mmCIF file of C-alpha atoms in Angstrom:
data_model
loop_
_atom_site.group_PDB
_atom_site.id
_atom_site.type_symbol
_atom_site.label_atom_id
_atom_site.label_comp_id
_atom_site.label_asym_id
_atom_site.label_seq_id
_atom_site.Cartn_x
_atom_site.Cartn_y
_atom_site.Cartn_z
ATOM 1 C CA UNK A 1 0.000 0.000 0.000
ATOM 2 C CA UNK A 2 1.281 3.448 -0.907
ATOM 3 C CA UNK A 3 -0.145 6.879 -0.261
ATOM 4 C CA UNK A 4 1.521 9.688 -2.199
ATOM 5 C CA UNK A 5 0.739 13.184 -0.950
ATOM 6 C CA UNK A 6 1.473 16.115 -3.243
ATOM 7 C CA UNK A 7 0.411 19.665 -4.017
ATOM 8 C CA UNK A 8 2.103 21.535 -1.215
ATOM 9 C CA UNK A 9 4.146 24.665 -1.700
ATOM 10 C CA UNK A 10 4.628 28.278 -0.755
ATOM 11 C CA UNK A 11 1.496 30.397 -0.886
ATOM 12 C CA UNK A 12 0.621 33.862 0.311
ATOM 13 C CA UNK A 13 -1.929 34.401 3.069
ATOM 14 C CA UNK A 14 -5.410 34.299 1.636
ATOM 15 C CA UNK A 15 -4.384 31.968 -1.147
ATOM 16 C CA UNK A 16 -5.511 28.437 -1.908
ATOM 17 C CA UNK A 17 -3.991 25.027 -2.375
ATOM 18 C CA UNK A 18 -5.304 21.650 -3.408
ATOM 19 C CA UNK A 19 -3.458 18.722 -1.928
ATOM 20 C CA UNK A 20 -3.714 15.296 -3.503
ATOM 21 C CA UNK A 21 -3.329 11.874 -1.976
ATOM 22 C CA UNK A 22 -2.865 9.264 -4.691
ATOM 23 C CA UNK A 23 -3.339 5.769 -3.337
ATOM 24 C CA UNK A 24 -2.254 2.394 -4.630
ATOM 25 C CA UNK A 25 -2.759 -1.028 -3.119
ATOM 26 C CA UNK A 26 -6.201 -0.361 -1.675
ATOM 27 C CA UNK A 27 -9.516 1.051 -2.831
ATOM 28 C CA UNK A 28 -10.028 4.506 -1.353
ATOM 29 C CA UNK A 29 -13.796 4.138 -1.486
ATOM 30 C CA UNK A 30 -13.569 1.350 1.083
ATOM 31 C CA UNK A 31 -11.401 3.276 3.530
ATOM 32 C CA UNK A 32 -11.662 6.312 5.740
ATOM 33 C CA UNK A 33 -9.056 8.746 4.409
ATOM 34 C CA UNK A 34 -7.799 11.449 6.698
ATOM 35 C CA UNK A 35 -5.506 14.434 6.416
ATOM 36 C CA UNK A 36 -3.277 15.439 9.298
ATOM 37 C CA UNK A 37 -0.711 18.169 9.687
ATOM 38 C CA UNK A 38 2.405 18.481 11.745
ATOM 39 C CA UNK A 39 4.675 21.351 12.598
ATOM 40 C CA UNK A 40 8.283 20.766 13.515
ATOM 41 C CA UNK A 41 8.525 19.221 16.954
ATOM 42 C CA UNK A 42 4.783 18.841 17.304
ATOM 43 C CA UNK A 43 2.310 16.014 17.070
ATOM 44 C CA UNK A 44 0.226 15.207 14.037
ATOM 45 C CA UNK A 45 -3.091 16.960 14.264
ATOM 46 C CA UNK A 46 -6.314 16.067 12.537
ATOM 47 C CA UNK A 47 -7.402 18.312 9.679
ATOM 48 C CA UNK A 48 -10.153 16.483 7.806
ATOM 49 C CA UNK A 49 -11.472 13.054 6.976
ATOM 50 C CA UNK A 50 -13.830 11.417 4.532
ATOM 51 C CA UNK A 51 -15.379 8.169 5.583
ATOM 52 C CA UNK A 52 -16.034 5.072 3.512
ATOM 53 C CA UNK A 53 -19.494 4.262 2.241
ATOM 54 C CA UNK A 54 -21.588 7.406 2.686
ATOM 55 C CA UNK A 55 -18.725 9.903 2.162
ATOM 56 C CA UNK A 56 -19.407 11.754 5.383
ATOM 57 C CA UNK A 57 -16.810 14.441 6.001
ATOM 58 C CA UNK A 58 -15.299 15.850 9.165
ATOM 59 C CA UNK A 59 -13.116 18.902 9.764
ATOM 60 C CA UNK A 60 -11.177 20.442 12.618
ATOM 61 C CA UNK A 61 -12.838 23.638 13.775
ATOM 62 C CA UNK A 62 -10.058 25.949 12.618
ATOM 63 C CA UNK A 63 -10.432 24.900 8.967
ATOM 64 C CA UNK A 64 -14.208 24.533 8.741
ATOM 65 C CA UNK A 65 -15.782 26.673 6.072
ATOM 66 C CA UNK A 66 -12.597 27.049 4.054
ATOM 67 C CA UNK A 67 -11.565 23.434 3.551
ATOM 68 C CA UNK A 68 -13.091 20.652 1.474
ATOM 69 C CA UNK A 69 -12.081 17.021 1.413
ATOM 70 C CA UNK A 70 -13.237 14.987 -1.562
ATOM 71 C CA UNK A 71 -12.612 11.662 -3.209
ATOM 72 C CA UNK A 72 -12.297 10.547 -6.828
ATOM 73 C CA UNK A 73 -12.843 6.799 -6.834
ATOM 74 C CA UNK A 74 -11.924 6.476 -10.511
ATOM 75 C CA UNK A 75 -8.490 7.951 -9.807
ATOM 76 C CA UNK A 76 -8.229 6.359 -6.366
ATOM 77 C CA UNK A 77 -7.267 9.771 -5.065
ATOM 78 C CA UNK A 78 -8.403 11.991 -2.212
ATOM 79 C CA UNK A 79 -8.118 15.770 -2.332
ATOM 80 C CA UNK A 80 -7.898 18.486 0.289
ATOM 81 C CA UNK A 81 -8.783 21.962 -0.916
ATOM 82 C CA UNK A 82 -7.799 24.698 1.511
ATOM 83 C CA UNK A 83 -8.859 28.278 0.848
ATOM 84 C CA UNK A 84 -8.151 31.511 2.700
ATOM 85 C CA UNK A 85 -4.859 30.100 3.896
ATOM 86 C CA UNK A 86 -3.386 31.516 7.088
ATOM 87 C CA UNK A 87 0.117 31.448 8.482
ATOM 88 C CA UNK A 88 -1.045 28.977 11.117
ATOM 89 C CA UNK A 89 -1.838 26.500 8.336
ATOM 90 C CA UNK A 90 1.887 26.141 7.718
ATOM 91 C CA UNK A 91 2.826 22.510 8.346
ATOM 92 C CA UNK A 92 3.661 19.223 6.705
ATOM 93 C CA UNK A 93 0.423 17.618 5.582
ATOM 94 C CA UNK A 94 -0.014 13.856 5.645
ATOM 95 C CA UNK A 95 -2.754 11.637 4.301
ATOM 96 C CA UNK A 96 -3.662 8.396 5.997
ATOM 97 C CA UNK A 97 -6.000 5.459 5.445
ATOM 98 C CA UNK A 98 -8.040 3.482 7.935
ATOM 99 C CA UNK A 99 -10.078 0.436 7.136
ATOM 100 C CA UNK A 100 -11.562 -1.199 5.323
ATOM 101 C CA UNK A 101 -15.041 -0.001 6.306
ATOM 102 C CA UNK A 102 -13.974 1.898 9.381
ATOM 103 C CA UNK A 103 -15.094 5.327 10.474
ATOM 104 C CA UNK A 104 -13.010 8.465 10.638
ATOM 105 C CA UNK A 105 -10.969 9.124 13.753
ATOM 106 C CA UNK A 106 -9.473 12.433 14.834
ATOM 107 C CA UNK A 107 -6.405 10.873 16.404
ATOM 108 C CA UNK A 108 -3.525 9.577 14.307
ATOM 109 C CA UNK A 109 -3.076 6.261 16.081
ATOM 110 C CA UNK A 110 -5.980 4.322 14.536
ATOM 111 C CA UNK A 111 -4.847 4.912 10.952
ATOM 112 C CA UNK A 112 -3.218 1.956 9.232
ATOM 113 C CA UNK A 113 -1.318 3.514 6.336
ATOM 114 C CA UNK A 114 0.440 6.849 5.912
ATOM 115 C CA UNK A 115 1.853 8.898 3.086
ATOM 116 C CA UNK A 116 5.168 10.724 3.215
ATOM 117 C CA UNK A 117 3.846 14.269 3.683
ATOM 118 C CA UNK A 118 3.865 17.463 1.657
ATOM 119 C CA UNK A 119 5.026 20.828 2.972
ATOM 120 C CA UNK A 120 2.620 23.752 2.998
ATOM 121 C CA UNK A 121 4.100 27.151 3.811
ATOM 122 C CA UNK A 122 1.888 30.193 4.097
ATOM 123 C CA UNK A 123 3.927 33.354 4.054
ATOM 124 C CA UNK A 124 4.099 36.731 2.373
#
């Protein structure tokens, strides 16, 4: 199983990014796929998750209203669109899979597979 996160970069405050998590070795539609972020020296913190089956979505409070997680089953890829980026969004973003047929969790421990991370830097 491989999860390949991409799409990070340097963006000005107020800008947008779309992160991608391309998955091989499992069917994303059967797994809960989460995004987490981590700043240097800190723990991985939940950002968003899309569950298997009914595609329910969950977001941390600080990104609600400006973040959308979505899934393309044909491409076996999950996306994280973040708008109105703030300096506090700066972090390495990781995607993770949990399942099959398990619900989203906001802690990192229950996830079975992890990608390598993509750096997002929000700065003027």
